[in-house]
JSON list of N, CA and C in Angstrom, two decimals:
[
{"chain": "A", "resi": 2, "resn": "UNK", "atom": "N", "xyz": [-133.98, 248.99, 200.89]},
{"chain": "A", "resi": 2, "resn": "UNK", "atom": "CA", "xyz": [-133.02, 248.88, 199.81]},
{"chain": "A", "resi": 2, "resn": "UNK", "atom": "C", "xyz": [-132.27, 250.21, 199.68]},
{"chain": "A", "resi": 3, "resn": "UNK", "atom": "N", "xyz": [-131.09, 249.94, 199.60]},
{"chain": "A", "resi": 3, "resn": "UNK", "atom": "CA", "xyz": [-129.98, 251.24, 199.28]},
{"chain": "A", "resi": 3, "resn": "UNK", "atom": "C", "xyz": [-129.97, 251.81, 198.07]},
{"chain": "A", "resi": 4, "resn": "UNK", "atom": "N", "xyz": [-130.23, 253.19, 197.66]},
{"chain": "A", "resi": 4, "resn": "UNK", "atom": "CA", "xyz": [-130.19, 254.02, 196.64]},
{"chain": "A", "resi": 4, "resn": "UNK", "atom": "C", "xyz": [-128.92, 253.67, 195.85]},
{"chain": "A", "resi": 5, "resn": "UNK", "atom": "N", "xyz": [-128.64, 253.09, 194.74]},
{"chain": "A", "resi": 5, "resn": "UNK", "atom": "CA", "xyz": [-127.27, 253.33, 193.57]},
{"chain": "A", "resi": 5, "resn": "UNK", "atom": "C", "xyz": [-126.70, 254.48, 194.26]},
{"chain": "A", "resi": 6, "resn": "UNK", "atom": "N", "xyz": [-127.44, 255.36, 193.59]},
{"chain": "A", "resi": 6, "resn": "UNK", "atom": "CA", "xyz": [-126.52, 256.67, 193.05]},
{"chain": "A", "resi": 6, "resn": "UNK", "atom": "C", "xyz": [-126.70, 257.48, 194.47]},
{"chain": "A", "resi": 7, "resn": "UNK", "atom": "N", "xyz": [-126.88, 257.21, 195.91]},
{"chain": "A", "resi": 7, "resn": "UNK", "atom": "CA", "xyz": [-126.95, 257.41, 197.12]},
{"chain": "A", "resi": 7, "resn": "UNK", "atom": "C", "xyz": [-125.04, 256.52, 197.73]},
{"chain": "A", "resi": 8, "resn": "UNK", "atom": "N", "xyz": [-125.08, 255.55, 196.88]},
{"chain": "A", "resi": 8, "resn": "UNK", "atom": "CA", "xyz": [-123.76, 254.93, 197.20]},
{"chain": "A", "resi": 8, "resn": "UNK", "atom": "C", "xyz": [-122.76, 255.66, 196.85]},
{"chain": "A", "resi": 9, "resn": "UNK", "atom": "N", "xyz": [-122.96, 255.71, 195.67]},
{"chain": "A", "resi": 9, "resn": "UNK", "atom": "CA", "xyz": [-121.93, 256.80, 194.50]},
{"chain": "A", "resi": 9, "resn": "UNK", "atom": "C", "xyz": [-121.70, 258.25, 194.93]},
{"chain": "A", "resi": 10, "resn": "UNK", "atom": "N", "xyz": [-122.70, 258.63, 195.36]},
{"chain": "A", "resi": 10, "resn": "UNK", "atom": "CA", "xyz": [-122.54, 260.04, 196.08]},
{"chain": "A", "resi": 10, "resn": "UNK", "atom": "C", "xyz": [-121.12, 259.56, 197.16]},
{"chain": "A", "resi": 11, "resn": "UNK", "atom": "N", "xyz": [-121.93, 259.30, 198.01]},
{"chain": "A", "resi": 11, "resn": "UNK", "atom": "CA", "xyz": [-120.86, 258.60, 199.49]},
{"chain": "A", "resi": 11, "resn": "UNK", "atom": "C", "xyz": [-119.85, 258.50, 198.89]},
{"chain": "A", "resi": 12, "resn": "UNK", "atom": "N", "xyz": [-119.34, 257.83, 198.01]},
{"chain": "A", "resi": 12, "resn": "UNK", "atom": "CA", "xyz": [-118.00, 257.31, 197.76]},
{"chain": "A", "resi": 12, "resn": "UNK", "atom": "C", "xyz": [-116.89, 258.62, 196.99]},
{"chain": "A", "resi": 13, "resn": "UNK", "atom": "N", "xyz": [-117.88, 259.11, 196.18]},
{"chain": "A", "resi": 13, "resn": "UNK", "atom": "CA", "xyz": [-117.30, 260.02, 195.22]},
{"chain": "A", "resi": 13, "resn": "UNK", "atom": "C", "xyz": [-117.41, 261.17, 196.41]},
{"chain": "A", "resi": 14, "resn": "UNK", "atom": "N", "xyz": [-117.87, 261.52, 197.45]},
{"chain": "A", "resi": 14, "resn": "UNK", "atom": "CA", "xyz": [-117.93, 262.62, 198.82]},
{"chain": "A", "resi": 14, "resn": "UNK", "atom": "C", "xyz": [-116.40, 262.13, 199.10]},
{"chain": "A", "resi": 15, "resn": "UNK", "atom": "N", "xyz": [-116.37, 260.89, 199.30]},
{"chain": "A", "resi": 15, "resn": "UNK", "atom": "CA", "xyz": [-114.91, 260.17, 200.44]},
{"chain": "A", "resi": 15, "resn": "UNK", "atom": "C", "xyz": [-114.19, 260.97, 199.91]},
{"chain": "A", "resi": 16, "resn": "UNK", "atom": "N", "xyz": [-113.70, 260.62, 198.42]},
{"chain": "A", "resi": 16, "resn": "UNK", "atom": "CA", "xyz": [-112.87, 260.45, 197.44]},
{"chain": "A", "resi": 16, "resn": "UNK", "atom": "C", "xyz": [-111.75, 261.84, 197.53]},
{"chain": "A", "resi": 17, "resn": "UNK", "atom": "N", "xyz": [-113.26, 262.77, 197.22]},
{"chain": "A", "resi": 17, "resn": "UNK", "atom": "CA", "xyz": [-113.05, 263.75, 196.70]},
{"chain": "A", "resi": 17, "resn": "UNK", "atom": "C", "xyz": [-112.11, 264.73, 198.85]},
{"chain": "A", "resi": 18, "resn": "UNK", "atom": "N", "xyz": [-113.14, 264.78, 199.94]},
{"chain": "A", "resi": 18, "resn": "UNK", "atom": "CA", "xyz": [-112.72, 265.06, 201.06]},
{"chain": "A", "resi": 18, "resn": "UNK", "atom": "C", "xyz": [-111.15, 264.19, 200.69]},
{"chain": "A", "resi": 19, "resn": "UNK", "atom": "N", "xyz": [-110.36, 262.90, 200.75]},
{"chain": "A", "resi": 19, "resn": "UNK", "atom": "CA", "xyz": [-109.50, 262.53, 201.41]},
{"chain": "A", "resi": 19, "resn": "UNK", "atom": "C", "xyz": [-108.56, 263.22, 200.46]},
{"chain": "A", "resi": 20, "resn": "UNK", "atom": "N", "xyz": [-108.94, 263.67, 199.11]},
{"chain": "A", "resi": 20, "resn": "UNK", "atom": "CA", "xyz": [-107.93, 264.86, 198.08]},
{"chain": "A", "resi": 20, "resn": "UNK", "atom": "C", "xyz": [-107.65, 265.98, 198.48]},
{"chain": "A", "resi": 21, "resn": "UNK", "atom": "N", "xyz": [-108.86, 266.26, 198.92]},
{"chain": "A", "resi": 21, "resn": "UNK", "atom": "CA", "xyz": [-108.71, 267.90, 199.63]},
{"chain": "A", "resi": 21, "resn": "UNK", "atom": "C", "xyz": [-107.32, 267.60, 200.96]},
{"chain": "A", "resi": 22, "resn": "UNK", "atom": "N", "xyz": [-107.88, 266.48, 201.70]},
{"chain": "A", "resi": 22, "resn": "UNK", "atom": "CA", "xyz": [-106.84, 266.60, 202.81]},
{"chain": "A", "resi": 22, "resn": "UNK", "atom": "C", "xyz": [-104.93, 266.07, 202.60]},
{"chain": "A", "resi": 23, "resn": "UNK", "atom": "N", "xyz": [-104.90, 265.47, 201.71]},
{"chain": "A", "resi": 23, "resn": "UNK", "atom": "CA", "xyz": [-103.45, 265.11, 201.36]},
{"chain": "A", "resi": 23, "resn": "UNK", "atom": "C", "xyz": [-102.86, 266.46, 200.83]},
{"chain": "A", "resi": 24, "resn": "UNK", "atom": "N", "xyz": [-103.71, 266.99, 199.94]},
{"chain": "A", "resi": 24, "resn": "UNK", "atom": "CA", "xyz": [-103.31, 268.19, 199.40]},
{"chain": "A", "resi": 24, "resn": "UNK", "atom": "C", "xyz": [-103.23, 268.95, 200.40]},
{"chain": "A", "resi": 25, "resn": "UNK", "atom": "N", "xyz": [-103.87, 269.61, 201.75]},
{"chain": "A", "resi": 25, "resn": "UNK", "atom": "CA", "xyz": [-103.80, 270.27, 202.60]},
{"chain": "A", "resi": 25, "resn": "UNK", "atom": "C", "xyz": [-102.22, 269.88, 203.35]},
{"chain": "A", "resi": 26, "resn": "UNK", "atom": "N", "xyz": [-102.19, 268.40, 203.17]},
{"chain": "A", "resi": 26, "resn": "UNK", "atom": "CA", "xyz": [-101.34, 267.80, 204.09]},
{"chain": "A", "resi": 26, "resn": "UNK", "atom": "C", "xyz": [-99.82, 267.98, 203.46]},
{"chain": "A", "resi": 27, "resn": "UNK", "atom": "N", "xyz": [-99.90, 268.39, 202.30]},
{"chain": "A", "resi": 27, "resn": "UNK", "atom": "CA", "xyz": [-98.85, 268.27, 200.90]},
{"chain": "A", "resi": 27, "resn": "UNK", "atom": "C", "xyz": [-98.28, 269.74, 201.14]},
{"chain": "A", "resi": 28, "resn": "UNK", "atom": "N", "xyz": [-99.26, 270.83, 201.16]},
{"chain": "A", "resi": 28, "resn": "UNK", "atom": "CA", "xyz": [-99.10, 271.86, 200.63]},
{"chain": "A", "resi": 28, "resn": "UNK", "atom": "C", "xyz": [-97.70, 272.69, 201.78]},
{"chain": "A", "resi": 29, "resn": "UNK", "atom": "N", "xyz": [-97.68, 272.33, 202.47]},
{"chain": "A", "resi": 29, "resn": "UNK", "atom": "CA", "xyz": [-96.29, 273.00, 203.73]},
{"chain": "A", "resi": 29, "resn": "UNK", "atom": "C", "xyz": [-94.73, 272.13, 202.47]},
{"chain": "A", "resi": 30, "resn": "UNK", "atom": "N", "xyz": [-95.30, 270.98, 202.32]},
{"chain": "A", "resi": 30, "resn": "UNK", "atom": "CA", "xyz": [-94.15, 270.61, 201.77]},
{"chain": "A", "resi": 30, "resn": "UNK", "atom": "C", "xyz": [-94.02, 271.05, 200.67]},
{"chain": "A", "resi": 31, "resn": "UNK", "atom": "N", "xyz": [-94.86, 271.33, 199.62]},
{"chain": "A", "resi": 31, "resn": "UNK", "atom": "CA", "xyz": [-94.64, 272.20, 198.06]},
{"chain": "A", "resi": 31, "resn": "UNK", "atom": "C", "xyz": [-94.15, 273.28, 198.59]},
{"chain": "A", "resi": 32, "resn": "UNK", "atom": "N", "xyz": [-94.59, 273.98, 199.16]},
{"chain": "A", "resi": 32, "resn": "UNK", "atom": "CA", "xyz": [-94.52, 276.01, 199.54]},
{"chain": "A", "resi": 32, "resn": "UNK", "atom": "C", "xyz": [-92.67, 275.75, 200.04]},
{"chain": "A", "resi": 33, "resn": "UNK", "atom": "N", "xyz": [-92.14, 274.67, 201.21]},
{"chain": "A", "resi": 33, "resn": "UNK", "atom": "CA", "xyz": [-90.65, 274.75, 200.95]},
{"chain": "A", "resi": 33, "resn": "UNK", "atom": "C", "xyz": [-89.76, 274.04, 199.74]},
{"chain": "A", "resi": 34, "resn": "UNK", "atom": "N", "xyz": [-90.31, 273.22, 199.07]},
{"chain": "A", "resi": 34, "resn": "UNK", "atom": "CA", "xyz": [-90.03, 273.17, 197.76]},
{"chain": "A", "resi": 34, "resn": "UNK", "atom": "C", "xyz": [-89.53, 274.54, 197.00]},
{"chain": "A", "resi": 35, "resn": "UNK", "atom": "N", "xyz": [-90.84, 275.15, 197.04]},
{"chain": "A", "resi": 35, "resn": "UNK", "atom": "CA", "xyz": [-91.19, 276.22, 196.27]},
{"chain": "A", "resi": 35, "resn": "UNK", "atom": "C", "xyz": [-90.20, 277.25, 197.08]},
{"chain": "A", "resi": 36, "resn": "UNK", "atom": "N", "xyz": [-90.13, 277.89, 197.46]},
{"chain": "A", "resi": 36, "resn": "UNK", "atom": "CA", "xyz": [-89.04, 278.80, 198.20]},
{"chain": "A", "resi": 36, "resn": "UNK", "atom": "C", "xyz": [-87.53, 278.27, 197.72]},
{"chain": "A", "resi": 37, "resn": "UNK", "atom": "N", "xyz": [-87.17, 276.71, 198.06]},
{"chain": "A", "resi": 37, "resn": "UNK", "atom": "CA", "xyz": [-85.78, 276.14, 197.90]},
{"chain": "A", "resi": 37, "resn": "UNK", "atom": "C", "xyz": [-85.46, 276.72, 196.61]},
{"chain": "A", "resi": 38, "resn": "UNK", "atom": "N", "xyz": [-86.82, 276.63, 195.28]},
{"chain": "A", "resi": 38, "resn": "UNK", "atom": "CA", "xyz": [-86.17, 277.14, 194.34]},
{"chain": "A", "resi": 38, "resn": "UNK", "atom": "C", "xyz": [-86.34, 278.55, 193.84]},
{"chain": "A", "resi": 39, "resn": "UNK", "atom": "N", "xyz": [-87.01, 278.93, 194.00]},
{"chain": "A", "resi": 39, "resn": "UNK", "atom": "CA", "xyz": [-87.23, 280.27, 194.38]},
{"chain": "A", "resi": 39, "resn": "UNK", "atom": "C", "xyz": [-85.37, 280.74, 194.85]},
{"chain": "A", "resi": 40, "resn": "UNK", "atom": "N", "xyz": [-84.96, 280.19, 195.67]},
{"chain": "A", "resi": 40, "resn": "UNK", "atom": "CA", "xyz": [-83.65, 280.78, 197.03]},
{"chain": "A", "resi": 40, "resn": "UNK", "atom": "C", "xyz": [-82.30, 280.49, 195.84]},
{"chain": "A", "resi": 41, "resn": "UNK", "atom": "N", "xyz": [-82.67, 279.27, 195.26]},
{"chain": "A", "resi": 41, "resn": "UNK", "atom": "CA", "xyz": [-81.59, 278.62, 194.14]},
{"chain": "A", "resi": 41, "resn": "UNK", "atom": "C", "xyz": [-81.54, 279.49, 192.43]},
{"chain": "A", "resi": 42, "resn": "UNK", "atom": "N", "xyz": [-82.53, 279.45, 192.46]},
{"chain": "A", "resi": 42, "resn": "UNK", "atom": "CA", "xyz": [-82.89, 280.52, 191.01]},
{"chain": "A", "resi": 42, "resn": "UNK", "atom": "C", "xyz": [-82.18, 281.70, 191.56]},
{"chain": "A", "resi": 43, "resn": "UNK", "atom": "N", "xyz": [-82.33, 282.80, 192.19]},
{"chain": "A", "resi": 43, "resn": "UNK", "atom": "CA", "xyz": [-82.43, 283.43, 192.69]},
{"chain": "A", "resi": 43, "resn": "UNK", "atom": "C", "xyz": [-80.58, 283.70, 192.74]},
{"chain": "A", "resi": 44, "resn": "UNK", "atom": "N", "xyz": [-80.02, 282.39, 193.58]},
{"chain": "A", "resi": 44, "resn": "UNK", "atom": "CA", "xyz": [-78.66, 282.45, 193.85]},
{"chain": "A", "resi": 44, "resn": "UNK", "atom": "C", "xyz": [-77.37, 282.25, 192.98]},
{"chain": "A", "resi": 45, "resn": "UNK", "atom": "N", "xyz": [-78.37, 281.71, 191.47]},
{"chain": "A", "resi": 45, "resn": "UNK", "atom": "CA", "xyz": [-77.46, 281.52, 190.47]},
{"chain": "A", "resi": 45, "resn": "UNK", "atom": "C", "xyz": [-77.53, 282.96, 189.52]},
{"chain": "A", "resi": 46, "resn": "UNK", "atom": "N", "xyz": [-78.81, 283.24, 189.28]},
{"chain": "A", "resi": 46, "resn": "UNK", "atom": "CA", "xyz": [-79.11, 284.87, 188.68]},
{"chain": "A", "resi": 46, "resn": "UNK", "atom": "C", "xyz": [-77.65, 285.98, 189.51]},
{"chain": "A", "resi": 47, "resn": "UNK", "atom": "N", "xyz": [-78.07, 286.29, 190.81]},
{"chain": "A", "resi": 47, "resn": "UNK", "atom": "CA", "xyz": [-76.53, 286.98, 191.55]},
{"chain": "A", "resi": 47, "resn": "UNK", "atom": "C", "xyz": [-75.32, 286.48, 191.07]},
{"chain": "A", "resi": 48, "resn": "UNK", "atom": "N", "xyz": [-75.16, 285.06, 190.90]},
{"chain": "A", "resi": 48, "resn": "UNK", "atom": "CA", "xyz": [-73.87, 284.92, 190.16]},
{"chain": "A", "resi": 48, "resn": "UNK", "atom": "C", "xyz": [-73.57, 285.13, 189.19]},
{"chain": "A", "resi": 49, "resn": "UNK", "atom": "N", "xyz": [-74.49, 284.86, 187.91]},
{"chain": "A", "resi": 49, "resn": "UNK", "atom": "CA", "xyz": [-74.87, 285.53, 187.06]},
{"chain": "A", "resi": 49, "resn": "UNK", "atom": "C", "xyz": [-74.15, 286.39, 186.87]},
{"chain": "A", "resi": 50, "resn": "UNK", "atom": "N", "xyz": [-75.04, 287.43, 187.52]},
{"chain": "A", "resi": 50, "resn": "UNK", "atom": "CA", "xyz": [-74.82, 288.61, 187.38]},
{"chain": "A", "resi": 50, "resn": "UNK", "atom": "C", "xyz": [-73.57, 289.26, 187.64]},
{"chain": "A", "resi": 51, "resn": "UNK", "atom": "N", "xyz": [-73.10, 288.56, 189.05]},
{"chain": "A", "resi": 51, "resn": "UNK", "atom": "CA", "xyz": [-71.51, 288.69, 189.45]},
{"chain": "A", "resi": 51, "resn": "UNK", "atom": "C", "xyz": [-70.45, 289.00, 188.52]},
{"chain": "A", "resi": 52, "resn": "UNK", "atom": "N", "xyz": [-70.40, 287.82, 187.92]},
{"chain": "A", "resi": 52, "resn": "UNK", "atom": "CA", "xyz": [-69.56, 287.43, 186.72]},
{"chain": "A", "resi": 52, "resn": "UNK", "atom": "C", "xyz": [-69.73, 288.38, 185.43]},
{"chain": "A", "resi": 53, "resn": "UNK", "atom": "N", "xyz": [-70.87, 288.85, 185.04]},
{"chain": "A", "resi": 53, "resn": "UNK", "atom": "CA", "xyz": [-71.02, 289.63, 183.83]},
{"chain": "A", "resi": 53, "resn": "UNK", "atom": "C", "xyz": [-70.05, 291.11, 184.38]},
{"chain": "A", "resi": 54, "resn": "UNK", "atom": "N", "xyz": [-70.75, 291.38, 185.56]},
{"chain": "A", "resi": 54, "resn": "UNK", "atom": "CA", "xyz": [-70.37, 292.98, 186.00]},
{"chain": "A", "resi": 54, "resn": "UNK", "atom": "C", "xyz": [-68.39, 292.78, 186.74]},
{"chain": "A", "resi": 55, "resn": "UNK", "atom": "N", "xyz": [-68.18, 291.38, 187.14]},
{"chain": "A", "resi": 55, "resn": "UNK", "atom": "CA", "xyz": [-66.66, 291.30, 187.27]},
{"chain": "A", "resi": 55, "resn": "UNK", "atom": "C", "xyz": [-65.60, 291.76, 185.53]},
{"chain": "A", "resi": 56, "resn": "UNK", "atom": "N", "xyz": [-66.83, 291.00, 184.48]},
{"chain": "A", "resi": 56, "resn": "UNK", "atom": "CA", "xyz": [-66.30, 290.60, 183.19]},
{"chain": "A", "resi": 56, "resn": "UNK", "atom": "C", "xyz": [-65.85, 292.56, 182.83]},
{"chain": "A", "resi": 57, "resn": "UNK", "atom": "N", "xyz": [-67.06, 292.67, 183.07]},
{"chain": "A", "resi": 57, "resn": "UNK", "atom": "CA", "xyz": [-67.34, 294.50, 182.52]},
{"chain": "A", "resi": 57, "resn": "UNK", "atom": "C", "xyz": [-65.94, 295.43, 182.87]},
{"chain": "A", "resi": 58, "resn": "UNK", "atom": "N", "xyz": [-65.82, 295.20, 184.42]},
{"chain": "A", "resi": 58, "resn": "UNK", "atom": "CA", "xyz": [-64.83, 296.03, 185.13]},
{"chain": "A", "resi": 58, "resn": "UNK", "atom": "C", "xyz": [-63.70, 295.23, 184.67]},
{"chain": "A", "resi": 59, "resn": "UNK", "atom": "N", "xyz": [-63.79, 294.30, 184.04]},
{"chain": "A", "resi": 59, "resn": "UNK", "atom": "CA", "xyz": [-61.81, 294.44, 183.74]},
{"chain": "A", "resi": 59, "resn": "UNK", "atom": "C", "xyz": [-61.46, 294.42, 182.56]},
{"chain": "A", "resi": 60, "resn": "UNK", "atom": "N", "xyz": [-62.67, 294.57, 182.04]},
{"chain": "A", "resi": 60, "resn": "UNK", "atom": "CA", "xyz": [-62.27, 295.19, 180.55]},
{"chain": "A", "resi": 60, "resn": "UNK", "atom": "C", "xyz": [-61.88, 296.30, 180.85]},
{"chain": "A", "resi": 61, "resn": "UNK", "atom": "N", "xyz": [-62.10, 296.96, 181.60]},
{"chain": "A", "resi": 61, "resn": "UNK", "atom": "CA", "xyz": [-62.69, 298.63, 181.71]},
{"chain": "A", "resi": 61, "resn": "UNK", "atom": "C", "xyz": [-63.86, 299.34, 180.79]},
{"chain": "A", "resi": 62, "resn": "UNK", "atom": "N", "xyz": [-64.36, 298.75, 180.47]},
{"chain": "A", "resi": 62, "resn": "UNK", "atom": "CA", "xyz": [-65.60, 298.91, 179.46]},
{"chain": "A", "resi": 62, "resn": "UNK", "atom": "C", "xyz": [-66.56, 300.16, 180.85]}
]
């Protein structure tokens, strides 16, 4: 006869390994996610900034 909580182990082992591996399998695609906005944040702040320090110089301030 098969242990219950010998089943439950097994299953909740699967469960838990096939999370670890999607996430492994996931994580290349978050990290360029993560950079895209990282690169986009990043490229609107310079404009940003562009524009304040264009604004500055023609005041002559």
């Amino acid at each position: 006869m098969t242990n219950p909580f010998l089943v439950v182990h097994r299953a909740v082992w699967r469960r838990v390994n096939q999370v670890v591996r999607d996430a492994r399998s996931q994580a290349p695609a978050a990290r360029m996610v993560g950079e895209f906005a990282v690169k986009q944040v990043a490229k609107e702040a310079n404009k940003n900034l562009r524009k304040a320090t264009e604004k500055k110089d023609s005041t002559g301030i």
